Amino acid sequence: MSKNTDPMSWRMRNDIAGRPWRGRAREYDLFKELTVGVMVVGLLVLGLSAVFSSPDDPSVTLKSWATAAPADFVATATAELGGTSKTAGYGPPYNATPDASQKLGPIDLQSFSGVRIPIDTANDFVISPLQSLPSSPSAVSDWKAGTDKQHVDWAAAYTDALSKAPDNDPAKVGPGDYGPVPALTGTLLGMAQQGALDGVLQAKDSFYSTDYTRSTLFLGDGTYFPGLADTAHLTGDQWGMMNETGNYPGQSWLWLFSFVYQVQPIKSSPNADILVVSIMAVLTLLLTLVPFIPGLRSLPRRIPIHRLIWKDYYRRR
Amino acid sequence: MTPDGDTAAGTVDEEPRFSTWTGTARGWMLRRLPPDKLLPEDQPSYVASWIYVFGMGAIAALVYIIVSGCILALNGPAWYHVSGLGHFINSTHLWSVELFFMFMVIHLWGKYWMAAWRGGRVLTWITGVIAFVVSIVTAFTGYLLQTNFDSQWIAFQAKDALNAVGVGAWFNVTNLGQILMWHITLLPLAVAGVVALHVVLVRMHGVVPPLDAAATDAQLQQDLPQRASVEGEHL
């Protein structure tokens, strides 16, 4: 069908769709419809709110993490010191870890922005907070006196020892060459359990702060926080992007976004995020440009749902 | 300077001519959207289906989103944790958003099956899709502002997609202050602007006629629009 005669075309032509309607009309009151609509929707909103309320599960703090799962906290702090945590190996915008960024073929948008929010996990998550204490532990000086290789070796040895200890309990770790790591992580644990670490990590020597990047990343490097999310059916493989805590509908409009994450090979790809965002960008563009795409714009003619919508009109033709 | 509204004699279409920018703009707007098109008292006979209710329903839900959002804004993002009234207002904000999306999605599907872009209405379709996409981003930032476990986890998870496309520093989901600004200033302005443009375009072009409508149809056998009672659902 040529452009000029295609009845599904978006073009303005001198036909029934393009001209002002010259046939029969019916009475219509825009303001009355708006008023009735606002009243009906208002009743629905008030009714749904009164019956179902809204979810509000309390946030996790570094204090609640350190209190509920001290072994996980210490293991995570050790990984931050040794540079083996997820954040330490994340790449831009937090650090310049080589080959860490996600790529779409040769395109590396993640690196394009550069390191905009620099995070040195050992210093930012462990050493600096300990230095803020009234009497900074001597282990901090010992750590600073160590070489980079010693830092890595100490942390690796302690991580290994923690994993072999009963219940991963730091108190049950056997002797070994861990340098100042046990003292550093133990003091940080005490600081977190008292509630001091939350403020220090967020504010970073400033009175004001609205930035929770460091606290969130530190929490996410452990297993406690993701474990809670898993229990609340919020993780990615549970379609968590569109879920909400409790039995609430959440962002159900993200179902397609969430669905694409479940499809192989995207699901197990190291570039899953950039692949999913790219696919969604293309699909959104297709939806926007439906009127220009011959096959897609003709579907409403082939599947005549319009017969139901305008059944009154068709009956009176 | 010619006063606004002066009619230049001898023009073929006898439309007013203006010599000022303001007058020219007014003339342009009046030609495209005369008052009886902007605030109509009748509609074509085919505008008789429940599907037409959902566009207006989405606007009505948006009214409640804005009103409840303003009340929440006056009290700050943590208010609803400690106040019964605050929690109720938060609930109305949530449920008006859920209804908004439900109505908008039904409206979008309805317009797709009507092929509502026909007859020069393509910009109406495009602004509708943009309104949908911008609303999704706005709702997402709202979920990030809950200042509870859900928002913490959403921030932790969502950062990866945003960092992967290189915008994580400017749209930093773990920075509450930044996301607050997106949610209560930048994005609502975008939603309101796009929705307003969408509605104006709907009024300018009118509601798309049925597929297969032909000049031989009984309802097109009159030269001038006139009101007639039509059986079927009222709007």
Coordinates of C-alpha atoms in Angstrom, one line a residue:
Chain A
M1 CA 0.0 0.0 0.0
S2 CA 1.5 3.3 -1.0
K3 CA 2.0 6.2 1.4
N4 CA -0.7 8.2 -0.3
T5 CA -3.5 5.7 0.2
D6 CA -2.5 3.9 3.4
P7 CA -5.4 4.5 5.7
M8 CA -3.1 3.9 8.7
S9 CA -0.8 6.7 7.7
W10 CA 0.0 9.5 10.1
R11 CA -0.1 12.1 7.3
M12 CA -2.5 15.0 7.3
R13 CA -4.6 14.6 4.2
N14 CA -7.9 15.8 2.9
D15 CA -9.8 12.8 4.1
I16 CA -12.2 12.0 7.0
A17 CA -9.3 11.5 9.5
G18 CA -7.6 14.7 8.4
R19 CA -10.6 17.1 8.1
P20 CA -12.6 18.4 11.0
W21 CA -15.6 16.1 11.6
R22 CA -18.6 17.2 9.6
G23 CA -21.0 14.5 10.6
R24 CA -23.3 14.0 13.6
A25 CA -22.2 15.3 16.9
R26 CA -23.2 14.5 20.5
E27 CA -23.4 16.8 23.5
Y28 CA -20.3 16.8 25.5
D29 CA -19.3 18.8 28.7
L30 CA -15.6 18.9 29.2
F31 CA -15.7 20.5 32.6
K32 CA -18.4 18.2 33.8
E33 CA -16.4 15.2 32.7
L34 CA -13.3 16.5 34.5
T35 CA -15.3 17.2 37.7
V36 CA -16.9 13.8 37.7
G37 CA -13.5 12.2 36.9
V38 CA -11.8 14.0 39.7
M39 CA -14.5 13.0 42.1
V40 CA -14.5 9.3 41.1
V41 CA -10.7 9.0 41.1
G42 CA -10.7 10.9 44.4
L43 CA -13.0 8.3 46.0
L44 CA -10.9 5.5 44.5
V45 CA -7.6 7.0 45.9
L46 CA -9.1 7.6 49.3
G47 CA -10.7 4.1 49.4
L48 CA -7.5 2.3 48.3
S49 CA -5.4 4.3 50.8
A50 CA -7.8 3.6 53.7
V51 CA -8.1 -0.1 52.9
F52 CA -4.5 -1.0 51.8
S53 CA -2.4 1.9 53.3
S54 CA 1.2 1.9 52.0
P55 CA 4.4 -0.1 52.9
D56 CA 7.1 1.3 55.0
D57 CA 9.7 -1.2 56.2
P58 CA 12.4 0.5 58.2
S59 CA 15.7 1.2 56.6
V60 CA 18.8 -0.9 57.5
T61 CA 21.6 1.0 59.2
L62 CA 25.3 0.1 59.6
K63 CA 24.5 -0.2 63.3
S64 CA 21.7 -2.7 62.7
W65 CA 23.9 -4.6 60.3
A66 CA 26.8 -4.7 62.7
T67 CA 24.5 -5.8 65.5
A68 CA 22.6 -8.5 63.6
A69 CA 25.4 -9.9 61.5
P70 CA 28.8 -9.0 63.0
A71 CA 30.7 -11.8 61.2
D72 CA 29.4 -10.5 57.8
F73 CA 30.3 -6.9 58.8
V74 CA 33.9 -7.9 59.6
A75 CA 34.3 -10.0 56.5
T76 CA 33.0 -7.1 54.4
A77 CA 35.3 -4.6 56.1
T78 CA 38.2 -7.0 55.4
A79 CA 37.3 -7.1 51.7
E80 CA 37.1 -3.3 51.6
L81 CA 40.7 -3.2 53.1
G82 CA 42.0 -5.7 50.7
G83 CA 40.3 -4.1 47.7
T84 CA 38.4 -7.3 46.8
S85 CA 34.9 -6.0 47.5
K86 CA 32.3 -5.4 44.7
T87 CA 32.7 -1.6 45.2
A88 CA 36.5 -1.8 45.0
G89 CA 36.3 -3.6 41.7
Y90 CA 33.4 -1.6 40.3
G91 CA 35.1 0.8 38.0
P92 CA 33.6 4.2 37.0
P93 CA 32.2 6.4 38.4
Y94 CA 33.7 5.1 41.8
N95 CA 37.2 4.1 40.8
A96 CA 39.4 3.3 37.8
T97 CA 39.6 -0.5 38.2
P98 CA 40.8 -1.8 34.7
D99 CA 38.3 -3.7 32.6
A100 CA 35.5 -3.3 35.1
S101 CA 33.1 -1.2 33.1
Q102 CA 30.2 -2.6 31.1
K103 CA 30.4 -2.4 27.3
L104 CA 28.1 -2.5 24.4
G105 CA 30.4 -3.9 21.8
P106 CA 33.2 -1.3 21.5
I107 CA 31.1 1.3 23.2
D108 CA 32.1 2.0 26.8
L109 CA 29.7 4.7 28.1
Q110 CA 30.4 3.8 31.8
S111 CA 34.1 4.9 31.3
F112 CA 33.0 8.0 29.3
S113 CA 31.8 9.8 32.5
G114 CA 35.1 9.1 34.2
V115 CA 35.6 8.7 38.0
R116 CA 33.1 11.3 39.2
I117 CA 32.4 9.9 42.7
P118 CA 35.9 8.7 43.7
I119 CA 35.8 6.0 46.4
D120 CA 38.9 4.3 47.9
T121 CA 37.2 1.5 49.9
A122 CA 40.0 0.9 52.4
N123 CA 40.4 4.6 53.2
D124 CA 36.8 5.7 52.9
F125 CA 35.0 2.8 54.5
V126 CA 37.6 1.8 57.2
I127 CA 40.7 3.9 57.8
S128 CA 39.1 7.4 57.7
P129 CA 36.2 6.5 60.0
L130 CA 38.6 5.0 62.5
Q131 CA 40.7 8.2 62.3
S132 CA 37.7 10.2 63.3
L133 CA 37.6 8.4 66.7
P134 CA 38.8 10.5 69.7
S135 CA 41.7 8.1 70.1
S136 CA 42.6 6.5 66.8
P137 CA 43.7 2.9 67.2
S138 CA 47.4 2.2 66.8
A139 CA 46.4 -0.4 64.1
V140 CA 45.7 2.6 61.8
S141 CA 49.4 3.6 62.0
D142 CA 50.5 0.0 61.4
W143 CA 48.2 -0.2 58.3
K144 CA 49.6 3.0 57.0
A145 CA 53.1 1.8 57.5
G146 CA 52.5 -1.3 55.5
T147 CA 53.1 -1.7 51.8
D148 CA 50.4 -2.3 49.2
K149 CA 51.4 -5.9 48.9
Q150 CA 51.2 -6.3 52.7
H151 CA 47.7 -4.8 52.7
V152 CA 46.5 -7.3 50.1
D153 CA 48.3 -10.2 51.8
W154 CA 47.0 -9.4 55.3
A155 CA 43.4 -8.9 54.1
A156 CA 43.5 -12.1 52.0
A157 CA 44.9 -14.2 54.9
Y158 CA 42.3 -12.8 57.2
T159 CA 39.4 -13.4 54.7
D160 CA 40.6 -17.0 54.3
A161 CA 40.8 -17.5 58.1
L162 CA 37.3 -16.0 58.6
S163 CA 35.8 -18.3 56.0
K164 CA 37.3 -21.3 57.9
A165 CA 36.4 -20.2 61.4
P166 CA 33.2 -21.7 63.0
D167 CA 30.3 -19.5 62.1
N168 CA 32.8 -17.2 60.4
D169 CA 33.2 -15.7 63.9
P170 CA 36.2 -13.3 64.1
A171 CA 36.6 -14.4 67.8
K172 CA 37.2 -18.0 66.6
V173 CA 39.9 -17.3 64.0
G174 CA 43.1 -19.1 64.4
P175 CA 46.5 -17.4 64.6
G176 CA 48.0 -16.1 61.4
D177 CA 49.8 -13.2 59.7
Y178 CA 46.9 -10.8 59.4
G179 CA 48.8 -7.6 60.4
P180 CA 46.5 -4.9 61.8
V181 CA 43.4 -6.2 59.9
P182 CA 41.7 -7.9 62.9
A183 CA 42.2 -4.8 65.1
L184 CA 41.0 -2.5 62.4
T185 CA 37.9 -4.5 61.5
G186 CA 37.2 -5.2 65.2
T187 CA 37.3 -1.5 66.2
L188 CA 35.2 -0.6 63.2
L189 CA 32.6 -3.2 64.2
G190 CA 32.5 -1.7 67.7
M191 CA 32.1 1.8 66.2
A192 CA 29.3 0.6 63.9
Q193 CA 27.5 -1.2 66.8
Q194 CA 27.5 2.0 68.8
G195 CA 25.9 3.8 65.8
A196 CA 28.9 6.1 65.2
L197 CA 29.8 4.8 61.8
D198 CA 26.5 5.8 60.1
G199 CA 27.1 9.5 60.7
V200 CA 30.8 9.4 60.0
L201 CA 30.5 7.5 56.7
Q202 CA 27.7 9.7 55.4
A203 CA 28.8 13.2 56.5
K204 CA 32.5 12.7 55.9
D205 CA 33.7 15.7 58.0
S206 CA 30.8 17.9 57.0
F207 CA 27.8 19.2 58.9
Y208 CA 25.5 18.7 55.9
S209 CA 25.1 15.7 53.7
T210 CA 22.3 14.3 51.6
D211 CA 24.6 11.8 49.9
Y212 CA 24.3 8.1 51.0
T213 CA 26.5 6.7 48.3
R214 CA 29.2 5.4 50.6
S215 CA 26.9 3.9 53.2
T216 CA 24.8 2.2 50.5
L217 CA 27.8 0.7 48.7
F218 CA 29.3 -0.5 52.0
L219 CA 26.0 -2.2 53.0
G220 CA 25.7 -3.7 49.5
D221 CA 29.1 -5.3 49.7
G222 CA 28.0 -7.5 52.5
T223 CA 25.6 -10.4 52.4
Y224 CA 23.2 -9.2 55.1
F225 CA 21.6 -6.4 53.1
P226 CA 21.1 -8.5 49.9
G227 CA 19.9 -11.3 52.1
L228 CA 17.1 -9.1 53.5
A229 CA 16.2 -8.1 50.0
D230 CA 16.1 -11.7 48.9
T231 CA 13.7 -12.5 51.8
A232 CA 11.5 -9.6 50.7
H233 CA 11.5 -10.9 47.0
L234 CA 13.3 -7.8 45.8
T235 CA 16.4 -9.1 44.1
G236 CA 16.9 -8.9 40.3
D237 CA 16.3 -12.6 39.7
Q238 CA 13.0 -12.3 41.6
W239 CA 11.8 -9.6 39.3
G240 CA 12.7 -7.3 42.1
M241 CA 12.8 -4.1 40.0
M242 CA 9.0 -4.1 39.8
N243 CA 8.3 -5.4 43.3
E244 CA 7.7 -3.5 46.5
T245 CA 8.1 -4.7 50.1
G246 CA 5.0 -6.5 51.4
N247 CA 2.1 -7.4 49.1
Y248 CA 1.9 -4.1 47.1
P249 CA 1.9 -3.6 43.4
G250 CA 5.2 -1.6 43.2
Q251 CA 6.4 -0.3 39.9
S252 CA 4.5 -2.9 37.8
W253 CA 5.0 -0.7 34.7
L254 CA 8.7 -1.8 34.8
W255 CA 7.7 -5.4 33.9
L256 CA 9.3 -5.4 30.5
F257 CA 12.5 -4.0 32.0
S258 CA 12.5 -6.7 34.6
F259 CA 11.6 -9.4 32.1
V260 CA 14.6 -8.7 29.8
Y261 CA 16.9 -9.2 32.8
Q262 CA 15.5 -12.8 33.1
V263 CA 16.4 -13.8 29.5
Q264 CA 19.6 -15.6 28.6
P265 CA 22.2 -14.7 27.5
I266 CA 21.5 -11.3 29.0
K267 CA 20.9 -12.7 32.4
S268 CA 24.4 -14.1 32.8
S269 CA 26.2 -11.4 30.8
P270 CA 28.7 -9.2 32.5
N271 CA 27.3 -6.4 30.4
A272 CA 23.6 -7.2 31.4
D273 CA 22.8 -3.6 32.5
I274 CA 23.9 -1.8 29.4
L275 CA 22.3 -4.5 27.2
V276 CA 19.0 -4.2 29.0
V277 CA 19.0 -0.4 28.9
S278 CA 19.9 -0.4 25.2
I279 CA 17.1 -2.9 24.4
M280 CA 14.6 -0.8 26.4
A281 CA 15.8 2.3 24.6
V282 CA 15.2 0.7 21.2
L283 CA 11.8 -0.6 22.2
T284 CA 10.8 2.8 23.6
L285 CA 11.9 4.4 20.4
L286 CA 9.8 1.9 18.4
L287 CA 6.8 2.7 20.5
T288 CA 7.3 6.4 19.9
L289 CA 7.7 5.9 16.2
V290 CA 4.9 3.3 15.7
P291 CA 3.0 5.7 13.4
F292 CA 5.9 5.6 11.0
I293 CA 6.5 1.8 11.0
P294 CA 4.4 0.1 8.3
G295 CA 4.0 -3.3 9.9
L296 CA 3.3 -2.1 13.4
R297 CA 0.9 0.7 12.5
S298 CA -1.2 -1.7 10.4
L299 CA -1.8 -4.2 13.2
P300 CA -4.9 -2.3 14.5
R301 CA -6.5 -2.8 11.1
R302 CA -5.6 -6.5 11.0
I303 CA -6.8 -7.2 14.6
P304 CA -10.1 -5.2 14.7
I305 CA -10.3 -4.3 18.3
H306 CA -11.5 -0.9 16.9
R307 CA -14.8 -2.7 16.0
L308 CA -15.5 -3.1 19.7
I309 CA -14.4 0.5 20.6
W310 CA -16.6 2.1 17.9
K311 CA -19.3 -0.6 17.9
D312 CA -22.0 2.1 18.2
Y313 CA -20.7 3.9 15.1
Y314 CA -20.4 0.8 13.0
R315 CA -23.9 -0.4 14.0
R316 CA -25.2 2.9 12.7
R317 CA -23.3 3.2 9.5
Chain B
M1 CA 1.0 50.0 15.1
T2 CA -2.2 48.3 14.1
P3 CA -4.4 47.5 17.0
D4 CA -4.9 43.8 17.7
G5 CA -8.0 42.6 15.9
D6 CA -7.9 45.1 13.0
T7 CA -9.1 43.5 9.9
A8 CA -7.3 44.4 6.8
A9 CA -9.7 45.0 4.0
G10 CA -9.3 43.0 0.9
T11 CA -7.8 39.8 2.4
V12 CA -9.1 36.7 0.7
D13 CA -9.9 34.8 3.9
E14 CA -10.8 37.9 5.9
E15 CA -8.7 36.8 8.8
P16 CA -7.4 39.5 11.1
R17 CA -3.8 40.7 10.3
F18 CA -1.5 41.8 13.0
S19 CA 1.7 43.9 12.9
T20 CA 3.0 43.0 16.4
W21 CA 4.7 39.8 17.4
T22 CA 2.1 39.4 20.2
G23 CA -0.8 39.8 17.8
T24 CA 0.7 37.5 15.2
A25 CA 1.2 34.8 17.9
R26 CA -2.4 35.3 19.1
G27 CA -3.7 35.0 15.6
W28 CA -1.7 31.8 15.0
M29 CA -3.0 30.3 18.3
L30 CA -6.6 31.4 17.6
R31 CA -6.5 29.8 14.1
R32 CA -5.2 26.5 15.4
L33 CA -7.1 26.3 18.7
P34 CA -10.2 28.6 18.7
P35 CA -12.1 28.7 22.0
D36 CA -14.8 26.3 20.9
K37 CA -12.1 23.7 20.1
L38 CA -10.3 24.3 23.4
L39 CA -13.4 24.0 25.5
P40 CA -15.9 22.1 23.3
E41 CA -19.6 21.6 24.0
D42 CA -20.0 18.7 21.6
Q43 CA -18.0 15.8 20.2
P44 CA -18.4 13.7 17.1
S45 CA -21.0 11.0 17.4
Y46 CA -18.4 8.2 17.4
V47 CA -16.9 9.4 20.7
A48 CA -19.0 7.0 22.6
S49 CA -17.0 4.3 24.4
W50 CA -15.7 3.7 27.9
I51 CA -12.2 3.7 26.4
Y52 CA -12.4 7.5 26.2
V53 CA -12.7 7.8 30.0
F54 CA -9.1 6.7 30.7
G55 CA -7.3 9.7 29.4
M56 CA -9.3 12.0 31.6
G57 CA -8.9 9.5 34.4
A58 CA -5.1 9.7 34.1
I59 CA -5.4 13.5 34.4
A60 CA -7.6 13.3 37.4
A61 CA -5.1 10.9 39.1
L62 CA -2.3 13.3 38.2
V63 CA -4.3 16.0 40.1
Y64 CA -4.2 13.8 43.3
I65 CA -0.5 13.0 42.7
I66 CA 0.3 16.7 42.6
V67 CA -1.9 17.6 45.6
S68 CA -0.6 14.8 47.8
G69 CA 3.0 15.5 46.6
C70 CA 2.7 19.1 47.6
I71 CA 1.5 18.1 51.1
L72 CA 4.4 15.7 51.4
A73 CA 6.8 18.3 50.1
L74 CA 5.7 20.8 52.8
N75 CA 6.5 18.3 55.5
G76 CA 9.7 16.7 54.2
P77 CA 10.5 13.2 53.0
A78 CA 10.7 11.6 56.5
W79 CA 7.4 13.0 57.9
Y80 CA 5.3 10.0 56.9
H81 CA 7.4 7.7 59.0
V82 CA 6.3 9.4 62.2
S83 CA 2.9 10.8 61.5
G84 CA -0.4 8.9 61.0
L85 CA -1.7 11.7 58.8
G86 CA 1.6 11.7 57.0
H87 CA 1.4 8.0 56.3
F88 CA -2.2 8.4 55.0
I89 CA -1.1 11.2 52.6
N90 CA 1.8 9.0 51.5
S91 CA -0.7 6.2 50.8
T92 CA -2.8 8.6 48.7
H93 CA 0.4 9.6 46.8
L94 CA 1.1 5.9 46.1
W95 CA -2.4 4.9 45.1
S96 CA -2.9 7.9 42.8
V97 CA 0.3 7.0 41.1
E98 CA -0.8 3.4 40.7
L99 CA -4.2 4.5 39.2
F100 CA -2.4 7.1 37.0
F101 CA -0.3 4.4 35.4
M102 CA -3.2 2.0 35.1
F103 CA -5.3 4.6 33.4
M104 CA -2.4 5.7 31.2
V105 CA -1.6 2.2 30.0
I106 CA -5.2 1.5 29.2
H107 CA -5.4 4.8 27.4
L108 CA -2.2 4.0 25.4
W109 CA -3.5 0.6 24.3
G110 CA -6.8 2.1 23.4
K111 CA -5.2 4.7 21.2
Y112 CA -3.0 2.1 19.6
W113 CA -5.9 -0.1 18.5
M114 CA -7.7 3.1 17.3
A115 CA -4.6 4.0 15.3
A116 CA -5.1 7.4 16.8
W117 CA -2.1 8.9 15.0
R118 CA -4.1 9.1 11.7
G119 CA -4.9 12.4 10.0
G120 CA -2.0 14.5 11.2
R121 CA -2.1 13.4 14.9
V122 CA 1.3 11.9 15.0
L123 CA 2.7 14.5 17.5
T124 CA -0.2 13.7 19.8
W125 CA 0.9 10.1 19.8
I126 CA 4.6 11.0 20.3
T127 CA 3.9 13.4 23.2
G128 CA 1.7 10.7 24.8
V129 CA 4.6 8.2 24.7
I130 CA 7.0 10.8 26.1
A131 CA 4.6 11.6 28.9
F132 CA 4.5 7.9 29.7
V133 CA 8.3 7.6 29.7
V134 CA 8.9 10.7 31.8
S135 CA 6.2 9.6 34.2
I136 CA 8.1 6.2 34.7
V137 CA 11.3 8.1 35.5
T138 CA 9.4 10.4 37.9
A139 CA 7.7 7.5 39.7
F140 CA 11.1 5.8 39.9
T141 CA 12.6 8.8 41.7
G142 CA 9.6 8.8 44.0
Y143 CA 10.4 5.2 45.0
L144 CA 13.9 6.3 45.8
L145 CA 12.6 9.0 48.2
Q146 CA 10.7 6.6 50.5
T147 CA 13.7 6.8 52.9
N148 CA 13.0 3.1 54.0
F149 CA 14.3 -0.3 53.2
D150 CA 12.7 -0.4 49.8
S151 CA 14.3 2.8 48.6
Q152 CA 17.7 1.7 50.0
W153 CA 17.5 -1.5 48.0
I154 CA 16.2 0.1 44.8
A155 CA 19.0 2.6 45.0
F156 CA 21.6 -0.1 45.4
Q157 CA 20.2 -2.1 42.5
A158 CA 19.4 0.7 40.1
K159 CA 22.8 2.3 40.3
D160 CA 24.2 -0.4 38.0
A161 CA 22.0 0.4 35.0
L162 CA 22.6 4.2 35.4
N163 CA 26.3 3.8 35.8
A164 CA 26.5 1.4 32.8
V165 CA 25.1 4.2 30.5
G166 CA 27.4 6.8 32.1
V167 CA 24.8 9.0 33.8
G168 CA 25.3 7.7 37.4
A169 CA 27.1 10.8 38.6
W170 CA 24.3 13.2 37.6
F171 CA 21.4 10.9 38.3
N172 CA 23.0 9.4 41.4
V173 CA 20.3 7.2 42.9
T174 CA 22.2 6.9 46.2
N175 CA 22.3 10.7 46.6
L176 CA 19.0 11.6 48.3
G177 CA 19.4 15.3 47.8
Q178 CA 20.0 15.0 44.1
I179 CA 17.1 12.6 43.6
L180 CA 14.8 14.9 45.7
M181 CA 15.6 17.7 43.3
W182 CA 14.8 15.5 40.3
H183 CA 11.6 14.3 41.8
I184 CA 10.1 17.5 43.1
T185 CA 11.3 20.0 40.5
L186 CA 12.8 18.9 37.3
L187 CA 10.7 15.8 36.5
P188 CA 7.3 17.2 37.6
L189 CA 7.9 20.2 35.3
A190 CA 8.6 17.8 32.5
V191 CA 5.5 15.7 33.2
A192 CA 3.3 18.8 33.5
G193 CA 4.7 20.4 30.4
V194 CA 4.4 17.2 28.2
V195 CA 0.9 16.4 29.5
A196 CA -0.3 19.9 28.8
L197 CA 1.1 19.9 25.3
H198 CA -0.5 16.5 24.7
V199 CA -3.9 17.7 25.9
V200 CA -3.6 20.9 23.7
L201 CA -2.8 18.7 20.7
V202 CA -5.8 16.5 21.4
R203 CA -8.0 19.5 21.4
M204 CA -6.4 21.0 18.3
H205 CA -6.8 17.9 16.1
G206 CA -9.9 16.5 17.7
V207 CA -10.6 12.8 18.4
V208 CA -9.6 10.5 15.6
P209 CA -12.6 9.1 13.5
P210 CA -13.2 5.4 13.3
L211 CA -11.1 3.2 11.0
D212 CA -13.0 2.7 7.8
A213 CA -15.2 5.7 8.3
A214 CA -16.5 6.7 4.8
A215 CA -18.3 9.6 3.4
T216 CA -21.3 7.3 2.7
D217 CA -21.8 6.6 6.4
A218 CA -25.1 7.6 7.7
Q219 CA -23.5 9.7 10.4
L220 CA -21.6 11.8 7.8
Q221 CA -24.7 12.6 5.7
Q222 CA -24.9 16.1 7.3
D223 CA -22.8 19.1 6.2
L224 CA -22.7 20.8 9.5
P225 CA -22.1 19.5 13.0
Q226 CA -25.2 19.4 15.0
R227 CA -26.0 17.8 18.3
A228 CA -27.9 14.6 18.3
S229 CA -28.7 12.3 21.1
V230 CA -26.7 9.1 20.6
E231 CA -27.5 6.0 22.4
G232 CA -24.7 4.2 24.2
E233 CA -22.4 5.1 27.0
H234 CA -22.1 8.7 28.1
L235 CA -18.6 10.1 28.8

